[in-house]
mmCIF file of C-alpha atoms (C1' of nucleotides) in Angstrom:
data_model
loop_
_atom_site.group_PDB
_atom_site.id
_atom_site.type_symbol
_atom_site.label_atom_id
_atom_site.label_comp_id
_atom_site.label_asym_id
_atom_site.label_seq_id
_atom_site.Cartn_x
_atom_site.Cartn_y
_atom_site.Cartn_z
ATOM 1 C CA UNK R 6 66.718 10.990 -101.984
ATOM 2 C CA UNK R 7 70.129 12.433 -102.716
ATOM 3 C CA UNK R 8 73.404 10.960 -102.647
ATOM 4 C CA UNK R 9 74.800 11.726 -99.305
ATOM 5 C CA UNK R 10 71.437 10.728 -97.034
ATOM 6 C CA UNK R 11 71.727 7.837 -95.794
ATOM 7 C CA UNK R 12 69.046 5.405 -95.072
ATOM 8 C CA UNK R 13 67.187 4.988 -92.033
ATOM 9 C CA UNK R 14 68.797 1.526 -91.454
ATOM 10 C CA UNK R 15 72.717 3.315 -91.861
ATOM 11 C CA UNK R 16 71.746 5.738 -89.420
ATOM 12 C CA UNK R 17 70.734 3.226 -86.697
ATOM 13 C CA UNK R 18 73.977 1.557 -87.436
ATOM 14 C CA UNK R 19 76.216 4.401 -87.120
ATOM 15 C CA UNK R 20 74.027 5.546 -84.061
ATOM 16 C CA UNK R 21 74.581 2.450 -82.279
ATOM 17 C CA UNK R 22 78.338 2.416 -83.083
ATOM 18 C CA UNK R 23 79.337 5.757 -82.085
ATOM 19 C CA UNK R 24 77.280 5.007 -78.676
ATOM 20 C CA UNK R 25 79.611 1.997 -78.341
ATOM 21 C CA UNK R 26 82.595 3.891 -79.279
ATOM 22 C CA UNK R 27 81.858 7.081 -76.785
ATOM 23 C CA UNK R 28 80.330 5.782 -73.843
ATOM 24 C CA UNK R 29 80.099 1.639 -73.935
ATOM 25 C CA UNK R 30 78.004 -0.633 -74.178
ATOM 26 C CA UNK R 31 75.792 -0.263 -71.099
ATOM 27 C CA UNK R 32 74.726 3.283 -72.644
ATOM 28 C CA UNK R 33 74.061 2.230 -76.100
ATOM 29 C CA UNK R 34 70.356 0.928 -75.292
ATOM 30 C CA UNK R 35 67.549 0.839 -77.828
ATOM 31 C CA UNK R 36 66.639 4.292 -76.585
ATOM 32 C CA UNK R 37 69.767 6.240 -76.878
ATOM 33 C CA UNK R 38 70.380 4.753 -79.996
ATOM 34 C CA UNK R 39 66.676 6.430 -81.455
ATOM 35 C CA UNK R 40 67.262 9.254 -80.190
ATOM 36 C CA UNK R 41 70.753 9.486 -81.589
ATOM 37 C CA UNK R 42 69.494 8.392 -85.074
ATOM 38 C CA UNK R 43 66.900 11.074 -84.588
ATOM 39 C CA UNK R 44 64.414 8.645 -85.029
ATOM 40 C CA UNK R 45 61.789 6.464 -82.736
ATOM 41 C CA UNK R 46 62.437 3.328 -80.620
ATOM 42 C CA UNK R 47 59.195 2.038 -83.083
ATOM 43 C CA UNK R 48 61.230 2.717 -86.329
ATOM 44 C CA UNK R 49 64.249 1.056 -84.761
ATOM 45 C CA UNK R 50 62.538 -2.163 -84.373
ATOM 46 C CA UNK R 51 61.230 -2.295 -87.434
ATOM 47 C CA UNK R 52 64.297 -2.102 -89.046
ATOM 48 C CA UNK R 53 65.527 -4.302 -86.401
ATOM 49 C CA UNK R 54 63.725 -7.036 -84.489
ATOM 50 C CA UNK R 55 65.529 -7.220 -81.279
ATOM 51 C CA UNK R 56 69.040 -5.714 -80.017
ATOM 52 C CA UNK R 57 70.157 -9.334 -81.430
ATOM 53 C CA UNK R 58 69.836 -8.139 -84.796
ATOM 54 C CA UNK R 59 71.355 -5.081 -84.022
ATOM 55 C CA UNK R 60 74.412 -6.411 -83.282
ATOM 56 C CA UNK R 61 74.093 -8.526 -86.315
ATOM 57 C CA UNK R 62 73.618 -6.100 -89.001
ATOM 58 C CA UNK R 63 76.760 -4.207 -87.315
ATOM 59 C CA UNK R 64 79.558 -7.175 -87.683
ATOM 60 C CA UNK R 65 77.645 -7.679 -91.486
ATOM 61 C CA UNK R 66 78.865 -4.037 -92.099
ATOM 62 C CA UNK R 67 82.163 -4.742 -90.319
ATOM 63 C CA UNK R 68 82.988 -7.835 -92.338
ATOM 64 C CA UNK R 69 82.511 -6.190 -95.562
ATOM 65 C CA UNK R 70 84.173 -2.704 -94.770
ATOM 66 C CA UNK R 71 87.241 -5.441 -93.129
ATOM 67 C CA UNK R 72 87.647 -7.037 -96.448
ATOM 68 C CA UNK R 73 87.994 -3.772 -98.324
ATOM 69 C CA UNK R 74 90.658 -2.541 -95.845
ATOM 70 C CA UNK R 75 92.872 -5.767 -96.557
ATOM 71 C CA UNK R 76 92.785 -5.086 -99.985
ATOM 72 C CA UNK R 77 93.763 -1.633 -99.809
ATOM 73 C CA UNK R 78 96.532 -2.685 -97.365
ATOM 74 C CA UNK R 79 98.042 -5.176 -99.992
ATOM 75 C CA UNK R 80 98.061 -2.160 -103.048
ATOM 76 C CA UNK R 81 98.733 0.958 -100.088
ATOM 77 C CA UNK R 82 101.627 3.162 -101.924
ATOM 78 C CA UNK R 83 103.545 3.267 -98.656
ATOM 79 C CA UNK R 84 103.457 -0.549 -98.436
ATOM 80 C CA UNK R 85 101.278 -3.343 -96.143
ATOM 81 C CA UNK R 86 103.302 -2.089 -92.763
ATOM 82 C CA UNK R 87 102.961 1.987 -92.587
ATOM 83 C CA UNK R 88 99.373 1.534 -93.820
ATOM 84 C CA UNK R 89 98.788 -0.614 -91.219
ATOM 85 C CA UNK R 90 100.644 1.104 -88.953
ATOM 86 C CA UNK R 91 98.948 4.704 -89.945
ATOM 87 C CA UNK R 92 95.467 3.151 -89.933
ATOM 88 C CA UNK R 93 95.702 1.338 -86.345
ATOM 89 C CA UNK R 94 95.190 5.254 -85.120
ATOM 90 C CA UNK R 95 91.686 5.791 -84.622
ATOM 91 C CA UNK R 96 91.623 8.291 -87.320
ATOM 92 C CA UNK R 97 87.839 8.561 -86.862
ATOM 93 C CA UNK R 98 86.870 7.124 -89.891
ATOM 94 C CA UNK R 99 83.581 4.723 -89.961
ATOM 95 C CA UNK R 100 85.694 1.961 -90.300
ATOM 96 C CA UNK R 101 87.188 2.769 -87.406
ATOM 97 C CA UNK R 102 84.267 3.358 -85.662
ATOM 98 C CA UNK R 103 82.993 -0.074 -86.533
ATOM 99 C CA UNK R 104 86.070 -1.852 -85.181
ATOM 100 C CA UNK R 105 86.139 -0.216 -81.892
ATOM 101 C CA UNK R 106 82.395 -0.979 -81.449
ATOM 102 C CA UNK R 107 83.020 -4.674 -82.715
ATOM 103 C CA UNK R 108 85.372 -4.629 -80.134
ATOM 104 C CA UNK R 109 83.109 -2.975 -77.211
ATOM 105 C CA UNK R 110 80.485 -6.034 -78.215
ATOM 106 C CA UNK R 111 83.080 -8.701 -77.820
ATOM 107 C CA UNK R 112 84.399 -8.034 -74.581
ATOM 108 C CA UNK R 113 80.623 -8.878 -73.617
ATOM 109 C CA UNK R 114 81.953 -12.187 -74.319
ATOM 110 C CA UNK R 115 79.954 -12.225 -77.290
ATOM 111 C CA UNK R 116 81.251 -15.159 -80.035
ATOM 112 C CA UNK R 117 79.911 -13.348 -82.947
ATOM 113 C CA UNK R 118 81.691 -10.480 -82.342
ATOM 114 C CA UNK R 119 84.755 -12.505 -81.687
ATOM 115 C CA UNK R 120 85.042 -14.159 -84.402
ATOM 116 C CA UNK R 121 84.152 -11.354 -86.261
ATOM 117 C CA UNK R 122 87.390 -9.397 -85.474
ATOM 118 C CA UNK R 123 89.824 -12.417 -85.086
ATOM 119 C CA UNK R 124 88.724 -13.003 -88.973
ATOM 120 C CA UNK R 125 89.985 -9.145 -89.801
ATOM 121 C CA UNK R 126 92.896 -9.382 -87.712
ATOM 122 C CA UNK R 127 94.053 -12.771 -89.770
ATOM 123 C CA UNK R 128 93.468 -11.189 -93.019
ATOM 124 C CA UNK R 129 96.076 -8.076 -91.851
ATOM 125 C CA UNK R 130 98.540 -10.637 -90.397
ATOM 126 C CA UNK R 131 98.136 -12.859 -94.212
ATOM 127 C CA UNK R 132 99.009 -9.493 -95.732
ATOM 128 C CA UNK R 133 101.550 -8.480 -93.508
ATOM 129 C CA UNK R 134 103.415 -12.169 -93.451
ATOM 130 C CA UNK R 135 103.273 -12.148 -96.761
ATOM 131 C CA UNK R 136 105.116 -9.124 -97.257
ATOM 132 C CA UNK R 137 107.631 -9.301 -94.770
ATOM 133 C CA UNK R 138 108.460 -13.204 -94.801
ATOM 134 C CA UNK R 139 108.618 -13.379 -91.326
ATOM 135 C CA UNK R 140 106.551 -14.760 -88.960
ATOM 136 C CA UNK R 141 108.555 -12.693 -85.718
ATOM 137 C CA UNK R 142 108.250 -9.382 -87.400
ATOM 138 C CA UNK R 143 104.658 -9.778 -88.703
ATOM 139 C CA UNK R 144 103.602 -10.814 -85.214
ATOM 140 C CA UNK R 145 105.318 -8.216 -83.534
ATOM 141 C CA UNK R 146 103.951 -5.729 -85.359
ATOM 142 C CA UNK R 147 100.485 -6.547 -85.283
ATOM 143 C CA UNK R 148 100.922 -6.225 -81.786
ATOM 144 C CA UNK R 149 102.280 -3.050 -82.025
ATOM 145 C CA UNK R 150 99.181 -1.781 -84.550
ATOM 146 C CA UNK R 151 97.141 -3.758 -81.470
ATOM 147 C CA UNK R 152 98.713 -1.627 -78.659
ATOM 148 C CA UNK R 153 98.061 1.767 -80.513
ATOM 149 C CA UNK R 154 94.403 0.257 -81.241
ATOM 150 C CA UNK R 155 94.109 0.227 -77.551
ATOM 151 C CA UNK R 156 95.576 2.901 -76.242
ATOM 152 C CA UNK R 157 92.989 4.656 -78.747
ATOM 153 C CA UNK R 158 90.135 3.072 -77.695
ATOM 154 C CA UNK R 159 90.921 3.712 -73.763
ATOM 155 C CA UNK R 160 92.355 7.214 -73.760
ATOM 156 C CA UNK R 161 95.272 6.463 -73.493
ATOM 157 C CA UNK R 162 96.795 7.100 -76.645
ATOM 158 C CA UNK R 163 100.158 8.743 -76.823
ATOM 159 C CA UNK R 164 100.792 11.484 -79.826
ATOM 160 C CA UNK R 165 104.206 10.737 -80.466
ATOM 161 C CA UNK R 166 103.521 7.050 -80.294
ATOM 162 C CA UNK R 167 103.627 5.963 -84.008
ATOM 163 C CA UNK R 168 106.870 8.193 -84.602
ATOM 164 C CA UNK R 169 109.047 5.969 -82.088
ATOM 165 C CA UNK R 170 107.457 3.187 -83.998
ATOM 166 C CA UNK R 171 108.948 4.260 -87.291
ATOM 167 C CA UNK R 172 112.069 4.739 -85.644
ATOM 168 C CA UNK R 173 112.058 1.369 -84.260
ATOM 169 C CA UNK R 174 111.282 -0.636 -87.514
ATOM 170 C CA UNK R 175 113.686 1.484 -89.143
ATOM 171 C CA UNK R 176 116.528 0.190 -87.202
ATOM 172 C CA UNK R 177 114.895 -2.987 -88.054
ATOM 173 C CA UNK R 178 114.995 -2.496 -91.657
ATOM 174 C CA UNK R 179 111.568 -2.635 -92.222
ATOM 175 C CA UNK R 180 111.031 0.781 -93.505
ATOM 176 C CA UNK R 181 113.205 3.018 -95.144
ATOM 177 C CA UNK B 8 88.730 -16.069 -39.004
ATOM 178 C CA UNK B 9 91.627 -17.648 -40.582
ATOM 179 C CA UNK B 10 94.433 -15.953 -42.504
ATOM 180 C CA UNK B 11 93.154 -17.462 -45.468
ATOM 181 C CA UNK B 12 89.588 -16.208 -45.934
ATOM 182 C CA UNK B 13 88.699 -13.334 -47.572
ATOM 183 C CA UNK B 14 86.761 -10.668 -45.832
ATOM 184 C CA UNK B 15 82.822 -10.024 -47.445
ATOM 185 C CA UNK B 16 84.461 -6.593 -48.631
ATOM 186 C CA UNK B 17 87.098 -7.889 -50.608
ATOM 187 C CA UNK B 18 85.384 -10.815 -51.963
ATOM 188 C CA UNK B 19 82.573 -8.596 -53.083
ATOM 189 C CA UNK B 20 85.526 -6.442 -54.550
ATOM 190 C CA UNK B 21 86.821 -9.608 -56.614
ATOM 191 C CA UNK B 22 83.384 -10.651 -57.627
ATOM 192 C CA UNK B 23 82.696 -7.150 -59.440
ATOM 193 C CA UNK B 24 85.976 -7.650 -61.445
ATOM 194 C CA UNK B 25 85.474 -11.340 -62.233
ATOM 195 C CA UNK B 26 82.157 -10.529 -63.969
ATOM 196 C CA UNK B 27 83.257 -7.412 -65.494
ATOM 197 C CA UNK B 28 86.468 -9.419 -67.205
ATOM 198 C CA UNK B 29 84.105 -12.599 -67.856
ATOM 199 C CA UNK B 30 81.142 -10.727 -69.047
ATOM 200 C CA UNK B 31 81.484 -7.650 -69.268
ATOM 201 C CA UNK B 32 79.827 -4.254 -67.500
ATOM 202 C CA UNK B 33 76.313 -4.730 -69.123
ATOM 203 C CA UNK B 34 76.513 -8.075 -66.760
ATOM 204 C CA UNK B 35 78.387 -6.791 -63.469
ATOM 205 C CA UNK B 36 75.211 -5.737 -61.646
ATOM 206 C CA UNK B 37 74.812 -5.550 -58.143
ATOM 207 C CA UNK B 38 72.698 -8.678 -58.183
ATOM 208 C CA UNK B 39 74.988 -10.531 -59.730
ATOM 209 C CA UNK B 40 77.854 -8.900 -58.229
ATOM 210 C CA UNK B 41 76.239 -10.359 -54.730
ATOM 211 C CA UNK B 42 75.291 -13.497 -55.925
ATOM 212 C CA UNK B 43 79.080 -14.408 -56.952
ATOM 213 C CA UNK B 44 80.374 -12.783 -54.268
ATOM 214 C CA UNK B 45 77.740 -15.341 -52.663
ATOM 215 C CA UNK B 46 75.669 -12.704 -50.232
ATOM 216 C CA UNK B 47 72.815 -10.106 -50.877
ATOM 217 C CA UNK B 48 72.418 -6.720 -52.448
ATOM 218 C CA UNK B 49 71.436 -5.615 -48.959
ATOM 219 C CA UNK B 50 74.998 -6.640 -47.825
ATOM 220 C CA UNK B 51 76.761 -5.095 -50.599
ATOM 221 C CA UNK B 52 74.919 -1.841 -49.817
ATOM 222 C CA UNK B 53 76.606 -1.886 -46.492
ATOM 223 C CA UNK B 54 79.834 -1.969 -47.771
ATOM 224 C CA UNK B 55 79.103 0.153 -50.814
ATOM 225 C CA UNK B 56 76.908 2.555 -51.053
ATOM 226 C CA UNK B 57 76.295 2.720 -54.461
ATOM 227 C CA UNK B 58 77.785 1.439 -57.094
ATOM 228 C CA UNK B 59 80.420 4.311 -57.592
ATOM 229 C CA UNK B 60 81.634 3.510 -54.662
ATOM 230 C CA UNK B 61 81.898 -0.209 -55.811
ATOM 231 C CA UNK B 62 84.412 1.009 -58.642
ATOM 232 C CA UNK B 63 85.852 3.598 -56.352
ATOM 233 C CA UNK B 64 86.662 0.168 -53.922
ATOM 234 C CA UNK B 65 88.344 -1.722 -56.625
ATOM 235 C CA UNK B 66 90.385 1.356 -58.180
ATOM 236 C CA UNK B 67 91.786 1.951 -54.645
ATOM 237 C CA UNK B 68 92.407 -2.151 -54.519
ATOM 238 C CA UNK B 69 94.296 -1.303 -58.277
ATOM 239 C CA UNK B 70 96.704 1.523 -57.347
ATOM 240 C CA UNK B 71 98.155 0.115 -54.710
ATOM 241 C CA UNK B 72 98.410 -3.734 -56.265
ATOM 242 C CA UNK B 73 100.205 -1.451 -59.533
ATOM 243 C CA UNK B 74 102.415 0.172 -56.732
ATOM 244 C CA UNK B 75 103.838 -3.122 -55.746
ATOM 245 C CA UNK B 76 103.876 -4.216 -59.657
ATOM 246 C CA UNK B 77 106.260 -1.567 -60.556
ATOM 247 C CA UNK B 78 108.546 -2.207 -57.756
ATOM 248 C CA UNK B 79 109.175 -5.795 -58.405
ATOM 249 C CA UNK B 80 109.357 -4.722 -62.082
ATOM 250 C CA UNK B 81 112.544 -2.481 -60.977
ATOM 251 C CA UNK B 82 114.401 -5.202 -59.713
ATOM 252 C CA UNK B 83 113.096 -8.245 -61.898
ATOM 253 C CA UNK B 84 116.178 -11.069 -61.979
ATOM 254 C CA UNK B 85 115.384 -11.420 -65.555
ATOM 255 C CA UNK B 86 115.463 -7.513 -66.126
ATOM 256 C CA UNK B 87 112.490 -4.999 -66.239
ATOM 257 C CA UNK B 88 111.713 -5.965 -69.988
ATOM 258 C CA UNK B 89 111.321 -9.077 -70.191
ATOM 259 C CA UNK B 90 109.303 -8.542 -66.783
ATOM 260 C CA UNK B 91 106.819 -6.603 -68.292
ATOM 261 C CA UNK B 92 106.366 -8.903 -71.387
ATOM 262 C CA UNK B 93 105.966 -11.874 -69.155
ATOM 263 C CA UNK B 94 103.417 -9.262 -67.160
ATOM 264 C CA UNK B 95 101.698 -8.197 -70.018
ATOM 265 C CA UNK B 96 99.463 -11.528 -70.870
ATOM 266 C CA UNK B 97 96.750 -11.968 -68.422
ATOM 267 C CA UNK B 98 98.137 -14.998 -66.129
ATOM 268 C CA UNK B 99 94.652 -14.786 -64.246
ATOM 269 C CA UNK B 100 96.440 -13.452 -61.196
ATOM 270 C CA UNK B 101 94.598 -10.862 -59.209
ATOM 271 C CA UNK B 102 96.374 -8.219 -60.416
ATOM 272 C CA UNK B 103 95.454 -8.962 -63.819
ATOM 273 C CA UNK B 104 92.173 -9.406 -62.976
ATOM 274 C CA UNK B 105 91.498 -5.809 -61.530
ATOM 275 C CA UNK B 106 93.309 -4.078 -64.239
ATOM 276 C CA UNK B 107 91.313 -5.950 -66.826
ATOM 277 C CA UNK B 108 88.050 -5.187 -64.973
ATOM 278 C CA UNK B 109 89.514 -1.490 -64.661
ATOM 279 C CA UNK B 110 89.840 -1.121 -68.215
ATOM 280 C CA UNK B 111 86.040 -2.380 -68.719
ATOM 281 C CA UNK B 112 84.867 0.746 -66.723
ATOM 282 C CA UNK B 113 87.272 3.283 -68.498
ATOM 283 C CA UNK B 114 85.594 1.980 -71.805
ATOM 284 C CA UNK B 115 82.239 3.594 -70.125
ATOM 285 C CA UNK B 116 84.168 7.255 -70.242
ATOM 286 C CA UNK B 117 84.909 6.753 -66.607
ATOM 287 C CA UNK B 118 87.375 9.739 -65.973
ATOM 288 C CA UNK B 119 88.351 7.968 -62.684
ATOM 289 C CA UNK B 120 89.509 4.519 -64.201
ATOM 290 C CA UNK B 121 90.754 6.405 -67.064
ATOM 291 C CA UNK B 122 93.264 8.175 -64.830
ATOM 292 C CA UNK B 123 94.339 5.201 -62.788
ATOM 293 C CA UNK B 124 95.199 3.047 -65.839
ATOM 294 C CA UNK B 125 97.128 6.138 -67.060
ATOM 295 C CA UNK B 126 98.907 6.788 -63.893
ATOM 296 C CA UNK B 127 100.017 2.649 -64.299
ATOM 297 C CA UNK B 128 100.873 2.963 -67.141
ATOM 298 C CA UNK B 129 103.242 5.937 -66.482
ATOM 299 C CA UNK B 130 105.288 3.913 -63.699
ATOM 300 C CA UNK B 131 105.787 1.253 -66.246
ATOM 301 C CA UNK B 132 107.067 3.125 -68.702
ATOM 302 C CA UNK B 133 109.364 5.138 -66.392
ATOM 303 C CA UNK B 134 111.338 1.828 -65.388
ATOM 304 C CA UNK B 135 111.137 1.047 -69.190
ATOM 305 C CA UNK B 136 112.757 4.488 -69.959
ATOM 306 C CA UNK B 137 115.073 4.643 -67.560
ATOM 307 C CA UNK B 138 116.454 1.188 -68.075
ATOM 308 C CA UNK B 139 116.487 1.196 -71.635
ATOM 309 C CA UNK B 140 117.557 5.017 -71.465
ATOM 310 C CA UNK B 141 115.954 5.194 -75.499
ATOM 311 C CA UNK B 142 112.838 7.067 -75.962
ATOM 312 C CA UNK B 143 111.906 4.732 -79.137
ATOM 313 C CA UNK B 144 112.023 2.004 -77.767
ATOM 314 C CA UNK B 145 110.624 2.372 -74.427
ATOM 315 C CA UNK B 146 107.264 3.203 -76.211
ATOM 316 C CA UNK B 147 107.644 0.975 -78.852
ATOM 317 C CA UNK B 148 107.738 -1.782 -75.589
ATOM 318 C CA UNK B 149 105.242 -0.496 -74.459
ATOM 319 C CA UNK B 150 102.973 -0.534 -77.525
ATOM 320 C CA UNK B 151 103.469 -4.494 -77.742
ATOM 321 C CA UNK B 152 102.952 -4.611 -74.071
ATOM 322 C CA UNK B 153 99.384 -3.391 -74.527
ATOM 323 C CA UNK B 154 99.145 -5.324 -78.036
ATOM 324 C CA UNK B 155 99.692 -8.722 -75.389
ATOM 325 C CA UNK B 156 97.227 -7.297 -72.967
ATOM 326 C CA UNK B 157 94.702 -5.969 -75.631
ATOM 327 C CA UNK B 158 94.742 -9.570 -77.012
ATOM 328 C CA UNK B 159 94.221 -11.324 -73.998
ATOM 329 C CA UNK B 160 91.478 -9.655 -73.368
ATOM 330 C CA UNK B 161 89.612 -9.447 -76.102
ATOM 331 C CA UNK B 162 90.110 -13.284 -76.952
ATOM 332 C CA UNK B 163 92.173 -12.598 -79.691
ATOM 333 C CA UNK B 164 95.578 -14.236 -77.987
ATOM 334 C CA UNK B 165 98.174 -15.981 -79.994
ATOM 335 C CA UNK B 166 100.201 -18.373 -77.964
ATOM 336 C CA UNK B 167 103.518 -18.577 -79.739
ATOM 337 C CA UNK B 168 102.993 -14.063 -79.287
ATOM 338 C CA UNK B 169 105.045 -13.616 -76.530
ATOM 339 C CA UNK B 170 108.346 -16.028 -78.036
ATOM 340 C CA UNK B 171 108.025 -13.435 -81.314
ATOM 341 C CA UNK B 172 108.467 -10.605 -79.379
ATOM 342 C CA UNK B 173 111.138 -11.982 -77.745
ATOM 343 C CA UNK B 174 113.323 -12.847 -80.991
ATOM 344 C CA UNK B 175 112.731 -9.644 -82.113
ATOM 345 C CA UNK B 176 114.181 -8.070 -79.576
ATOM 346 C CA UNK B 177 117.021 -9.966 -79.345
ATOM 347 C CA UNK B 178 117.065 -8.620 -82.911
ATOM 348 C CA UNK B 179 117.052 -4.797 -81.585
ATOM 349 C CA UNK B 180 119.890 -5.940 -78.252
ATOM 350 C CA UNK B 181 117.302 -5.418 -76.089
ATOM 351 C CA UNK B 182 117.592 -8.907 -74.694
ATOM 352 C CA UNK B 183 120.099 -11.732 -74.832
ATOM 353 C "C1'" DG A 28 57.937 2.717 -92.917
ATOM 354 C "C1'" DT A 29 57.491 5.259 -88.725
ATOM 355 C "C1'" DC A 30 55.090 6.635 -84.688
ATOM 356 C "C1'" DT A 31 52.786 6.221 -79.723
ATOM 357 C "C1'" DA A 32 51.269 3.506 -76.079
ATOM 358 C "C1'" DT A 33 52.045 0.013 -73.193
ATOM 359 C "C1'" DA A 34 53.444 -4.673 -71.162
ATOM 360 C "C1'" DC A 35 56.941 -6.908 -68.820
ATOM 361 C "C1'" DT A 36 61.616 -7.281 -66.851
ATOM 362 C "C1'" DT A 37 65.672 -5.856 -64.630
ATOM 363 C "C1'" DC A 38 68.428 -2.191 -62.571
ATOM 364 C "C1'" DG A 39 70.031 0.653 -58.635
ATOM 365 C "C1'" DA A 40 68.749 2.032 -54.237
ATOM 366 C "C1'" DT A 41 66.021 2.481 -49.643
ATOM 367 C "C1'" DA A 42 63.683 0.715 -45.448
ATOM 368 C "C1'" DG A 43 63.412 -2.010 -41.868
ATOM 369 C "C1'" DA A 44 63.541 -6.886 -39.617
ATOM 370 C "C1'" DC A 45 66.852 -9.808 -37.498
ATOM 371 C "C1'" DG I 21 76.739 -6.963 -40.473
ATOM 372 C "C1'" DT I 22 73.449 -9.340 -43.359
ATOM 373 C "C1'" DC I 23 68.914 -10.341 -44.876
ATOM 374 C "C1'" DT I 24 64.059 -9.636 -47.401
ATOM 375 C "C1'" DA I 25 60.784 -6.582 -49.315
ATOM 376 C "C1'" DT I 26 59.837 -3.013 -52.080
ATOM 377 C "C1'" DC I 27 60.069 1.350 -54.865
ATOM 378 C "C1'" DG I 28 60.883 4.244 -59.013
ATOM 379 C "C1'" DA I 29 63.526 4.451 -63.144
ATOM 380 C "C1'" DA I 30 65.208 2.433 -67.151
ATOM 381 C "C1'" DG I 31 65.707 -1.634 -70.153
ATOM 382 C "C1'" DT I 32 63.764 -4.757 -74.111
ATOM 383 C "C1'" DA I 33 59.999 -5.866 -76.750
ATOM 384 C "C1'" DT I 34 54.974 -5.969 -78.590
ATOM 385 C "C1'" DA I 35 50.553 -4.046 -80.479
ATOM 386 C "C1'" DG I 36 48.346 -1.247 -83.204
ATOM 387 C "C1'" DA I 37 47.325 3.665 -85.145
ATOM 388 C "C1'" DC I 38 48.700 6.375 -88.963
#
DNA sequence: GTCTATACTTCGATAGAC
DNA sequence: GTCTATCGAAGTATAGAC
């Protein structure tokens, strides 16, 4: 096995995700998300007991790909707000992917999920308080990252969008 | 009948979105979109067809509820801004409701839902635009309009959200 | 560890009684 | 205009061959 397969159990994962992401959650069923993992509805379950678990072994992924993205937010270059600006884009990235999908599962009103993504969210707000010192500002613009998160997710999304947004927070002095 | 019952159409109509913004679209079946609206399947298939024409029904309901949003927006007492913040958390009124449960079905790539909550969103940002008469900011409004919305919907609301906003734009001039 | 076959349930939709 | 009964397709899950 090479470095860049990935294992059987990734492959569900990502299967089931990008079903989430691309045409919700009624059409990610055990089924399409086989087939789309090119493999059988038998090897799913093996991997996975029930569509439970499935769901499970997603927000496990989420949580620790969340806690690596806070990190890199504190040390980004560019500093906590543009990467957090930049990365509220759906840039396509499996990260991305994840979060969208978390997202898809919560609106089932689904606690797990939930919880799941109001943890990451607080860990980006910590960061962004931190560095700001100001509990208006961060909140505003973790809306703001929320808002282009959704347009994203909905179609909706607006190109220019993150540009005004610069030009906003410059006025506001909190980027150069 | 009296004025203040709600004909089997439209009650069927407001059972689809209550599920689909309490549970979700996996959960808004026709059973159980005839069981809250409290009838059969049998009588929802005389008012709709099929189920596309159940979202086709509630679309038609959302255009011309966001017609008469963005006409009171225009000629808010408090301004079209702060309007549309106030607006933008889900107050559980029906208008919320439907756009909520509209958003549900454009997560399942419906092109139909997609383009009504587009076409909203364009007469809301017109009044934004032309009031504010700044690009920048318009869409930066906007952007935390949908961050309130995208919260309130997914669970993830902060309560103190809205006051935030609001001192930061006093910050920008935006408001008093 | 992955497959096929199959059991059981629920979904959307039709038919026809009232 | 609303109901029950029912169908075929699709959903989750299990059993067992390989």
């Amino acid at each position: 096995m090479t470095a860049t397969e990935r294992s059987t159990r990734d492959r569900l994962l990502d299967a089931f995700e990008t079903l989430l992401v691309t045409a919700g959650s009624r059409a990610a069923t055990l089924d399409a998300v086989a087939a789309q993992a090119e493999t059988s509805k038998g090897g799913l379950l093996y991997h996975f007991h029930s569509k439970d678990e499935l769901v499970e072994g997603m927000l496990d992924r989420l949580r620790s790909q969340g806690a690596a993205d806070a990190a890199r937010m504190k040390t980004a270059k560019q500093g906590p707000v543009d990467y957090y600006l930049t990365t509220s884009v759906n840039s396509g990235s499996d990260f991305d992917r994840a979060l969208i999908a978390a997202g898809r599962i919560a609106q089932e009103s689904d606690s797990r999920a939930t919880a799941a993504l109001a943890d990451l969210r607080n860990g980006w707000f910590t960061v962004l308080r931190e560095h700001l010192d100001d509990e208006a500002l961060a909140r505003t613009i973790q809306l703001i990252g929320d808002g282009l998160y959704f347009d994203d997710t909905t179609g909706l999304a607006e190109k220019s969008a993150v540009k005004h947004v610069r030009t906003i927070l410059r006025r506001l002095d909190v980027l150069p």
